[in-house]
PDB file of C-alpha atoms in Angstrom:
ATOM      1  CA  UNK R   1      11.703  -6.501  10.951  1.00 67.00           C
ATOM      2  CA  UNK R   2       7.945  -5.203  10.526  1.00 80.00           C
ATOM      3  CA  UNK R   3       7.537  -1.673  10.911  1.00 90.00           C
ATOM      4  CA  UNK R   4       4.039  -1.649  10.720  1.00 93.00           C
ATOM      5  CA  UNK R   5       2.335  -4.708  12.557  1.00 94.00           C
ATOM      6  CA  UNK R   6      -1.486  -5.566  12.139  1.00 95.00           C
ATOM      7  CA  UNK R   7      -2.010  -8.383  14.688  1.00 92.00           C
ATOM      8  CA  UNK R   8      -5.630  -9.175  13.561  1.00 94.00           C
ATOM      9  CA  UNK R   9      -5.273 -11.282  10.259  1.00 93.00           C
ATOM     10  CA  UNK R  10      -9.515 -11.327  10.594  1.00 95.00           C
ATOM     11  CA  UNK R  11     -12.227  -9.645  12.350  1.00 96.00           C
ATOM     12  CA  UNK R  12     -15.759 -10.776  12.031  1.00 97.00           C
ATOM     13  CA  UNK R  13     -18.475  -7.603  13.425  1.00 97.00           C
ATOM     14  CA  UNK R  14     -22.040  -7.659  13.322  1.00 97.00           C
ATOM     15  CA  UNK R  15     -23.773  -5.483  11.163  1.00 97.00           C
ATOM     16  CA  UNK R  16     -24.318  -1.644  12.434  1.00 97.00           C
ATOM     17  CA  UNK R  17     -22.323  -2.379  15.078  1.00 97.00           C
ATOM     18  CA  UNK R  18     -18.357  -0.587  15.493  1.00 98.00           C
ATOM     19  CA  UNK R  19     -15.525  -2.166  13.588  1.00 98.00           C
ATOM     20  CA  UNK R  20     -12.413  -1.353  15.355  1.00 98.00           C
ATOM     21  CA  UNK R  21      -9.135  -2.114  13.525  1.00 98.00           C
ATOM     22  CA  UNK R  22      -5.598  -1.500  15.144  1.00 98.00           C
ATOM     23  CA  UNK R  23      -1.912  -1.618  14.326  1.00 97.00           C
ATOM     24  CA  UNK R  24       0.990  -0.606  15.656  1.00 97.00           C
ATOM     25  CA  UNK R  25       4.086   0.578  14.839  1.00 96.00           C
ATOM     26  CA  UNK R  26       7.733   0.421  15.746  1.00 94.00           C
ATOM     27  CA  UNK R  27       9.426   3.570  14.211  1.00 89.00           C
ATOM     28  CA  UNK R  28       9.695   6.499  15.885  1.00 88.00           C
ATOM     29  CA  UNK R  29      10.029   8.428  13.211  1.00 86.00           C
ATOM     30  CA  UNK R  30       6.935   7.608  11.393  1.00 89.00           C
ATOM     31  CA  UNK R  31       4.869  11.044  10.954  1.00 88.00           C
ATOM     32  CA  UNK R  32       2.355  10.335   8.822  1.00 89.00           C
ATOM     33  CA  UNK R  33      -0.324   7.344   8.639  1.00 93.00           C
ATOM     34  CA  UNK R  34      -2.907   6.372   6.142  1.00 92.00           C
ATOM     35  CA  UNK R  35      -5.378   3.179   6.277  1.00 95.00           C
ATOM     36  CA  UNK R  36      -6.144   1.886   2.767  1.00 94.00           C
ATOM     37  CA  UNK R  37      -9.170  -0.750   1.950  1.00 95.00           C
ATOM     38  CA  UNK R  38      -9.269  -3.363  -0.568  1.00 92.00           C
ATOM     39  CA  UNK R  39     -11.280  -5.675  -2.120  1.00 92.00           C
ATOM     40  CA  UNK R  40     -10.740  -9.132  -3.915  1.00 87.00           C
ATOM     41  CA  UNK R  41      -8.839  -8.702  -7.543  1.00 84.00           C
ATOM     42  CA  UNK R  42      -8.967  -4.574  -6.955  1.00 88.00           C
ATOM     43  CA  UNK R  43      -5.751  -2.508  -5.910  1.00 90.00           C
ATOM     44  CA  UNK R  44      -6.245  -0.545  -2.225  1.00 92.00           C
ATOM     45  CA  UNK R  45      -8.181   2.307  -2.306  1.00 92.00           C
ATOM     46  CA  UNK R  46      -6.967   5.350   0.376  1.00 91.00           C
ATOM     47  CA  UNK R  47      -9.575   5.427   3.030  1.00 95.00           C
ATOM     48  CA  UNK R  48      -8.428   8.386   5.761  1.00 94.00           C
ATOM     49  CA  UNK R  49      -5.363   9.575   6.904  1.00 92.00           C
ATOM     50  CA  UNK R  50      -3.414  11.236   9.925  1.00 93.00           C
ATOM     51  CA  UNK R  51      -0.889  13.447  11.001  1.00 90.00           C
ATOM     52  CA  UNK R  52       1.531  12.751  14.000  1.00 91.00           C
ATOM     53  CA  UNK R  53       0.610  16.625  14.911  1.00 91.00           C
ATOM     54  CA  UNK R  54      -3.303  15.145  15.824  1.00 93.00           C
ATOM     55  CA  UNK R  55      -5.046  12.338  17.666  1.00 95.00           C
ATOM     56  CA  UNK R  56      -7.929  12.022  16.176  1.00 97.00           C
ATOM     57  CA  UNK R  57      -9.477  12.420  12.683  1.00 96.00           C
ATOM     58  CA  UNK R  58     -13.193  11.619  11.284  1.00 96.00           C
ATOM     59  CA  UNK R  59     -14.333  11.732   8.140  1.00 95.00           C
ATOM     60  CA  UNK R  60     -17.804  10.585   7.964  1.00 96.00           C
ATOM     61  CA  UNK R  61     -18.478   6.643   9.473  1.00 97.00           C
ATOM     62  CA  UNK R  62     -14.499   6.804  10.067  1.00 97.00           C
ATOM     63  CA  UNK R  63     -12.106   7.474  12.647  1.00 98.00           C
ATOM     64  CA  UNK R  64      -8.726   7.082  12.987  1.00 97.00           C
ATOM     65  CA  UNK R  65      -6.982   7.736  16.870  1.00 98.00           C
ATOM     66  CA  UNK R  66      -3.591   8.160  17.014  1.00 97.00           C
ATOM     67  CA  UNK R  67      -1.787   7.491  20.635  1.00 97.00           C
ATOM     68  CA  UNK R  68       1.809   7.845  19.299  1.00 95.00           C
ATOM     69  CA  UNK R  69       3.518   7.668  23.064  1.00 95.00           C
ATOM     70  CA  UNK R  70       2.006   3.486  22.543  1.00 96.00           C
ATOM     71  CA  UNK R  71       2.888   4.039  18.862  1.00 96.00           C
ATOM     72  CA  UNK R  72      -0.937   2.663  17.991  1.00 97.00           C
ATOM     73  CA  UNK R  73      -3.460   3.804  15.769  1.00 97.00           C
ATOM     74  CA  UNK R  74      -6.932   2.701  14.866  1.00 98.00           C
ATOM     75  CA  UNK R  75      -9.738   2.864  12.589  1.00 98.00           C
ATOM     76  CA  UNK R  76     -13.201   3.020  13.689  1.00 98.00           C
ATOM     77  CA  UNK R  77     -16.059   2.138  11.577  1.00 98.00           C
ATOM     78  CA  UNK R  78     -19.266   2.952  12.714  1.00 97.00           C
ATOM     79  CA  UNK R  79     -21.755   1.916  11.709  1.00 97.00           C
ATOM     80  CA  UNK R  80     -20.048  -0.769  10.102  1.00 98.00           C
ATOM     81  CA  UNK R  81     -22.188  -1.761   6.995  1.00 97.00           C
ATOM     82  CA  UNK R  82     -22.042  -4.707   4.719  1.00 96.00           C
ATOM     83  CA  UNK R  83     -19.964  -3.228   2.060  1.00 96.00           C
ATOM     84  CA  UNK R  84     -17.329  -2.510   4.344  1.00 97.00           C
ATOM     85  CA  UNK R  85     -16.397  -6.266   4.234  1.00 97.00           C
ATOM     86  CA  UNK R  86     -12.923  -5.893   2.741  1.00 96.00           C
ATOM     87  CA  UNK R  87      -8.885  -5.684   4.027  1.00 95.00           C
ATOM     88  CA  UNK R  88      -7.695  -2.656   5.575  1.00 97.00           C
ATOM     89  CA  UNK R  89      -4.005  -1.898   5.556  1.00 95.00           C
ATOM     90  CA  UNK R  90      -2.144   0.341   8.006  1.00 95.00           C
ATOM     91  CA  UNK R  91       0.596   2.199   6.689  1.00 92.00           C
ATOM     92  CA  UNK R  92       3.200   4.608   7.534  1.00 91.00           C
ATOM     93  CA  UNK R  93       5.432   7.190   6.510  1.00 85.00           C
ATOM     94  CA  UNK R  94       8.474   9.391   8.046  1.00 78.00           C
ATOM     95  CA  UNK R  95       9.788  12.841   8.151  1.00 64.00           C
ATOM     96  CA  UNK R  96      12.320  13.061   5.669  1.00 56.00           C
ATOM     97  CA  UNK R  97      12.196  13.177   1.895  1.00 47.00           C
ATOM     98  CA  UNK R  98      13.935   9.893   1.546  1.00 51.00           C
ATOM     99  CA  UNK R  99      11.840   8.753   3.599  1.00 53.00           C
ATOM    100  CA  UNK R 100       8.678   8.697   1.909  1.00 61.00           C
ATOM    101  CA  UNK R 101       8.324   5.306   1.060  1.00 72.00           C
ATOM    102  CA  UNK R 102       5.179   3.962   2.694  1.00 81.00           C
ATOM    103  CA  UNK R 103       5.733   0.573   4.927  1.00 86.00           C
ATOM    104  CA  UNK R 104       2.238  -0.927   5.058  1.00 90.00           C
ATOM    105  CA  UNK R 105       1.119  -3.608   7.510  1.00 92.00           C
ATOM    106  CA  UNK R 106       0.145  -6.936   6.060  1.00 91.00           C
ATOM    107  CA  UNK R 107      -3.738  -6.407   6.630  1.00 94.00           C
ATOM    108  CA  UNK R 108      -7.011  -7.225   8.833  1.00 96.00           C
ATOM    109  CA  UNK R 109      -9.899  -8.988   6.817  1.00 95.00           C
ATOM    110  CA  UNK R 110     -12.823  -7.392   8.029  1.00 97.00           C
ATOM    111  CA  UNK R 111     -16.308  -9.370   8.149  1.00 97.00           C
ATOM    112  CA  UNK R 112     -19.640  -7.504   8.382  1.00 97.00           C
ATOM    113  CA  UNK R 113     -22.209 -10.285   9.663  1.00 96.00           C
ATOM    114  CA  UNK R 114     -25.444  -9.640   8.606  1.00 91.00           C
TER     115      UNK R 114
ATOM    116  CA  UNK A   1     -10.547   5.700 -17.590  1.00 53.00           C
ATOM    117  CA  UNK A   2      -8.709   8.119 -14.929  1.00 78.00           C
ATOM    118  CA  UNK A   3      -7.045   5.840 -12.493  1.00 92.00           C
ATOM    119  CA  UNK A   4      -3.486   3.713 -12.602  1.00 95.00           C
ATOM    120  CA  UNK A   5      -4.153   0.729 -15.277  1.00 96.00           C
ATOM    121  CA  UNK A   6      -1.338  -1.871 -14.940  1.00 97.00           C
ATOM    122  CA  UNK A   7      -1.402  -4.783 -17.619  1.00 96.00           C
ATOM    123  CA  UNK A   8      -1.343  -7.310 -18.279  1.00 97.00           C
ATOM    124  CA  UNK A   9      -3.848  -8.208 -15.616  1.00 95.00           C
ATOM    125  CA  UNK A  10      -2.319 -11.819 -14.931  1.00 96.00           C
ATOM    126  CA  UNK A  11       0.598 -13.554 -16.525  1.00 96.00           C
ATOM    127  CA  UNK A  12       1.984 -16.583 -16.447  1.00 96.00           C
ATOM    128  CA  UNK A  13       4.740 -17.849 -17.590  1.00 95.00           C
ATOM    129  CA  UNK A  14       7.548 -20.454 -17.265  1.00 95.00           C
ATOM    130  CA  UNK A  15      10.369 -20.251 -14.416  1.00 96.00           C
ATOM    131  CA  UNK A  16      13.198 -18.636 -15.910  1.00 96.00           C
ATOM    132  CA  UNK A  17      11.646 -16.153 -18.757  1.00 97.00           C
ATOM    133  CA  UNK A  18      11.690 -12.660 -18.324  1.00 97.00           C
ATOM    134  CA  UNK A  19       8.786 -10.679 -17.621  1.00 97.00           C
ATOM    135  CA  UNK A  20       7.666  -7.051 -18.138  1.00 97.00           C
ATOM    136  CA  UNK A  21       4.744  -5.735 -15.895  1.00 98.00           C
ATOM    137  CA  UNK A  22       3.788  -1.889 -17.179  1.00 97.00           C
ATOM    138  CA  UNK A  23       2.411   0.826 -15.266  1.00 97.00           C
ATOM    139  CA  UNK A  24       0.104   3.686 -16.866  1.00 96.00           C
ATOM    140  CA  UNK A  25       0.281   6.270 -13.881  1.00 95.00           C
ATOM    141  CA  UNK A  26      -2.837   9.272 -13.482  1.00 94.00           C
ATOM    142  CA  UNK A  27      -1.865  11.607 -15.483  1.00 92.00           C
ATOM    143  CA  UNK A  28      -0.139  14.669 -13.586  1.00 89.00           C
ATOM    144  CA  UNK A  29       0.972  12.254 -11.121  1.00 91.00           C
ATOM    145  CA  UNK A  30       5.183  12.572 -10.649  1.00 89.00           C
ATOM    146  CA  UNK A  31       5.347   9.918  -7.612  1.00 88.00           C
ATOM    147  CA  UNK A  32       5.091   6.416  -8.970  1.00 91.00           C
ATOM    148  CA  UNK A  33       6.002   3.321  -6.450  1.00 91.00           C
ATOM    149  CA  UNK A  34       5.839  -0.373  -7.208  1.00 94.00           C
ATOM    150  CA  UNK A  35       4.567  -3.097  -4.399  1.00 93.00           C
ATOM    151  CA  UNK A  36       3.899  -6.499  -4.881  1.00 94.00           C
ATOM    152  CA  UNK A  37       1.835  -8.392  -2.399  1.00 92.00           C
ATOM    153  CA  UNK A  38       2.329 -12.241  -2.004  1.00 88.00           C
ATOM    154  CA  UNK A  39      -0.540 -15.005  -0.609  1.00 81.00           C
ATOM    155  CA  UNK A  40      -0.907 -13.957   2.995  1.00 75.00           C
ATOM    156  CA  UNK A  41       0.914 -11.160   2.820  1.00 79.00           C
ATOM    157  CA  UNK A  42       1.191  -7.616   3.044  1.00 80.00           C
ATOM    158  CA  UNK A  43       2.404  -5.314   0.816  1.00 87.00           C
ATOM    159  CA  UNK A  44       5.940  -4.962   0.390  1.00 88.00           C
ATOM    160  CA  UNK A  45       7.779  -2.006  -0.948  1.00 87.00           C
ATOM    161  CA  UNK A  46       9.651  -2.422  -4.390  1.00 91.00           C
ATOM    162  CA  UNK A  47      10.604   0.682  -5.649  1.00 90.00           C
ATOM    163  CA  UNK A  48       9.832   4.514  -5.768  1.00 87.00           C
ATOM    164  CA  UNK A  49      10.325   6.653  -8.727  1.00 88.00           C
ATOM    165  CA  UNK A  50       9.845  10.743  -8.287  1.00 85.00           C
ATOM    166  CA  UNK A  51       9.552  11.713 -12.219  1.00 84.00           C
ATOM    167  CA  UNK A  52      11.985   9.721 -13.938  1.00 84.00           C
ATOM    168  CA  UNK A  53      14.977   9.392 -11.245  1.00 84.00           C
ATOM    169  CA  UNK A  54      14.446   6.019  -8.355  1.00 81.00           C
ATOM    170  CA  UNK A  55      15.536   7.888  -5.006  1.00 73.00           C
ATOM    171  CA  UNK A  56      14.825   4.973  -3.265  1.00 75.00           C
ATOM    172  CA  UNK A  57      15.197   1.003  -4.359  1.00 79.00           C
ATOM    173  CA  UNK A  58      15.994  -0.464  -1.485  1.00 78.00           C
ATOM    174  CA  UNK A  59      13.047  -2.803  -1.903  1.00 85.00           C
ATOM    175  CA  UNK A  60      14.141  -4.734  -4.950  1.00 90.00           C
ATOM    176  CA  UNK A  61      14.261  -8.177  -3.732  1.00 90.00           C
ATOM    177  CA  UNK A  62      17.552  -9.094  -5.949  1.00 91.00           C
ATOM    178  CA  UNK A  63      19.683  -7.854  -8.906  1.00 93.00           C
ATOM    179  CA  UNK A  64      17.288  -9.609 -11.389  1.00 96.00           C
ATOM    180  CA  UNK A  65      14.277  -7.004 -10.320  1.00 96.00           C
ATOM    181  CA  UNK A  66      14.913  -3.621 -12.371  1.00 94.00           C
ATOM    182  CA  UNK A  67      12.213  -1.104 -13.382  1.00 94.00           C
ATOM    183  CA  UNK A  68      12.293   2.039 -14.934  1.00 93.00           C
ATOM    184  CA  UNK A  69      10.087   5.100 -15.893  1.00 93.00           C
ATOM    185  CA  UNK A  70      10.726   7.073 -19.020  1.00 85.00           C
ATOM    186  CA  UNK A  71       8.808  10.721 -19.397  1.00 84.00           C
ATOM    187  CA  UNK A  72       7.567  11.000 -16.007  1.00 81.00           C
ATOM    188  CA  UNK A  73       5.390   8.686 -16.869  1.00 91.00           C
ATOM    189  CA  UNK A  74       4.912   5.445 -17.699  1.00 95.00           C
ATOM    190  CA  UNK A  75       6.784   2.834 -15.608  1.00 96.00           C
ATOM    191  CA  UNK A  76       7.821  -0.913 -16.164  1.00 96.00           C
ATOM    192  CA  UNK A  77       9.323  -3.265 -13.741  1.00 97.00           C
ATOM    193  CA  UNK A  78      11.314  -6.108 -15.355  1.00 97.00           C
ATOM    194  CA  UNK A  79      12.051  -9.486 -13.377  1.00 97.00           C
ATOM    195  CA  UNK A  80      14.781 -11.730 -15.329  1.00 97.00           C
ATOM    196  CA  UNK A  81      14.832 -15.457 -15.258  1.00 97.00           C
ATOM    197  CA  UNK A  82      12.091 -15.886 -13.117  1.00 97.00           C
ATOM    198  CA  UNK A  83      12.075 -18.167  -9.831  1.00 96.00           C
ATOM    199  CA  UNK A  84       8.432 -19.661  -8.457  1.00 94.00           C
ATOM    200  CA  UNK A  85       8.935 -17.112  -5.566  1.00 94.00           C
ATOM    201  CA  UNK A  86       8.435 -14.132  -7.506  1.00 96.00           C
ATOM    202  CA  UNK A  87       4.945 -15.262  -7.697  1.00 96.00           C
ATOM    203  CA  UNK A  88       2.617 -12.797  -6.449  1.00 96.00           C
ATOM    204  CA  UNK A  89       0.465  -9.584  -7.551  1.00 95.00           C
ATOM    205  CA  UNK A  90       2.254  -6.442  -8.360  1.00 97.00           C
ATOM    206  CA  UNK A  91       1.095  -3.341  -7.519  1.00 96.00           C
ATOM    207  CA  UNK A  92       1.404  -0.265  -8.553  1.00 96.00           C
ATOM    208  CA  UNK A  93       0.067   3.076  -7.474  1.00 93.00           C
ATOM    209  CA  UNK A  94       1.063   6.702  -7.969  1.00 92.00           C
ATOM    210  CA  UNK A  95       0.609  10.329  -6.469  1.00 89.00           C
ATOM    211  CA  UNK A  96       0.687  13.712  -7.080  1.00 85.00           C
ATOM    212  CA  UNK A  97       3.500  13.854  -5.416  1.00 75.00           C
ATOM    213  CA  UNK A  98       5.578  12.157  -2.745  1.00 66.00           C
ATOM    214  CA  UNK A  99       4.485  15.219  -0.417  1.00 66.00           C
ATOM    215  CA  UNK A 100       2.475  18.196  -0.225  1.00 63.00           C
ATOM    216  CA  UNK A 101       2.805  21.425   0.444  1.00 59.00           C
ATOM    217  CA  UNK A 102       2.469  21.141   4.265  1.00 57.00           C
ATOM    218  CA  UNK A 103       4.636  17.945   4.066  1.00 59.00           C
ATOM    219  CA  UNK A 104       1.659  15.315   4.614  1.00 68.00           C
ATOM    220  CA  UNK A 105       1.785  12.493   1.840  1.00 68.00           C
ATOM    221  CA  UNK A 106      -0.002  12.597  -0.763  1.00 76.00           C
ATOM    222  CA  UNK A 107      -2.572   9.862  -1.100  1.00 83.00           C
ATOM    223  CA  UNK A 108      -1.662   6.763  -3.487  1.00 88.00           C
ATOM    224  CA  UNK A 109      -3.900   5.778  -6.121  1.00 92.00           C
ATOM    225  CA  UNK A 110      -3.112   2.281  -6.334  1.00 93.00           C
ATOM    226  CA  UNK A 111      -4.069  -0.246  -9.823  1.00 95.00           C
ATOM    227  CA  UNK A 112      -5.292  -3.167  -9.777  1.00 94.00           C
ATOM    228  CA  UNK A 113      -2.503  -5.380 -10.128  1.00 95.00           C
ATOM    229  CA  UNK A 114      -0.911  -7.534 -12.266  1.00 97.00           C
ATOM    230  CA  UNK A 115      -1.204 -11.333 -11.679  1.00 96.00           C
ATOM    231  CA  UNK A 116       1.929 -12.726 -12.026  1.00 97.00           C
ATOM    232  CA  UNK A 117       2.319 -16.502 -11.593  1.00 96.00           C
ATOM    233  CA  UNK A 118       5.363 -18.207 -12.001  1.00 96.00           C
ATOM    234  CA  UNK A 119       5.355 -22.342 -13.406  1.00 93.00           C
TER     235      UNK A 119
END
């Protein structure tokens, strides 16, 4: 049972245009969200992250929107540049201590066209 | 250097040796979790150690996946008599700790894997 579902295995944007990345998710009790990126032969690297309190957080070219009544998040790249070319995972997290296991999705490959 | 080194970097090895992956967490870091990803995959959830004790191990495939973590520290996951299936890269990645003070997560600071292919 996936948790944490990234429909897009691939997404090929054009260069300075918006990336837009989604996932969803299927627990209800998932409070906190993270997107991680990674590149060929490297572990992920934490990108931006977001509490179920807000719906929105930016940091920089990045944006993540959180609509938790569709249980959907996304990232937003803008403008997407070539070294953004990578995976990005979704992840997830819940409320209690036990809990704190991340479930992560299986990944969008993201392709900046020059 | 200052981030999670796992080694080796790739192994191989015949089906049915034992294998021990290690992980060298950031130093400070009391959350330590194990992932592996297979091809096509995402990553899935081994184990979780806060300090030394493994709340949570839900994610160990079978009885022939152990790890443990000794000084709060370092952290080795074992996998006995191997199977082709356990091919895959491991991951591991650690935190400050498993959550702050306002009860957001703490980023993980992931390695870069080790390798592990199975013959």
């Amino acid at each position: 049972d996936q948790q944490v579902k990234q429909n897009s295995p691939s997404l090929s944007v054009q260069e300075g245009r918006i990336s837009i990345l989604n996932c969803d998710y299927t627990n209800s009790m998932f409070d906190y969200f993270l997107w991680y990126k990674k590149y060929p032969a490297e572990g992920p690297t934490f990108l931006i992250s977001i509490s179920s309190i807000k719906d929105k957080n930016e940091d920089g070219r990045f944006t993540v929107f959180l609509n938790k009544s569709a249980k959907h998040l996304s990232l937003h790249i803008v403008p997407s540049q070539p070294g953004d070319s990578a995976v990005y995972f979704c992840a997830a997290s819940g409320k209690s201590y036990r809990d704190d296991k991340i479930i992560f999705g299986k990944g969008t490959r993201l392709h900046i066209l020059p | 250097g200052a981030g999670v080194s796992q080694s080796p970097s790739n192994k191989v090895t015949e089906k049915g040796k034992d294998v021990e992956l290690r992980c060298d967490p950031i130093s400070g870091h009391t959350a330590l979790y194990w992932y592996r990803q297979s091809l096509g995959q995402g990553l899935e959830f081994l184990i979780y150690f806060q300090g030394n004790s493994a709340p949570d191990k839900s994610g160990l495939p079978s009885d022939r996946f152990s790890a443990e973590r000794t000084g709060g520290s370092v952290s080795t996951l074992t996998i006995q008599r191997t199977q082709q299936e356990d091919s895959a890269v491991y991951l591991c990645a650690s935190s400050l700790e498993a959550r702050g003070i306002r009860g957001e997560n703490q980023p993980q600071h992931f390695g870069d894997g080790t390798r592990l292919s199975i013959l």
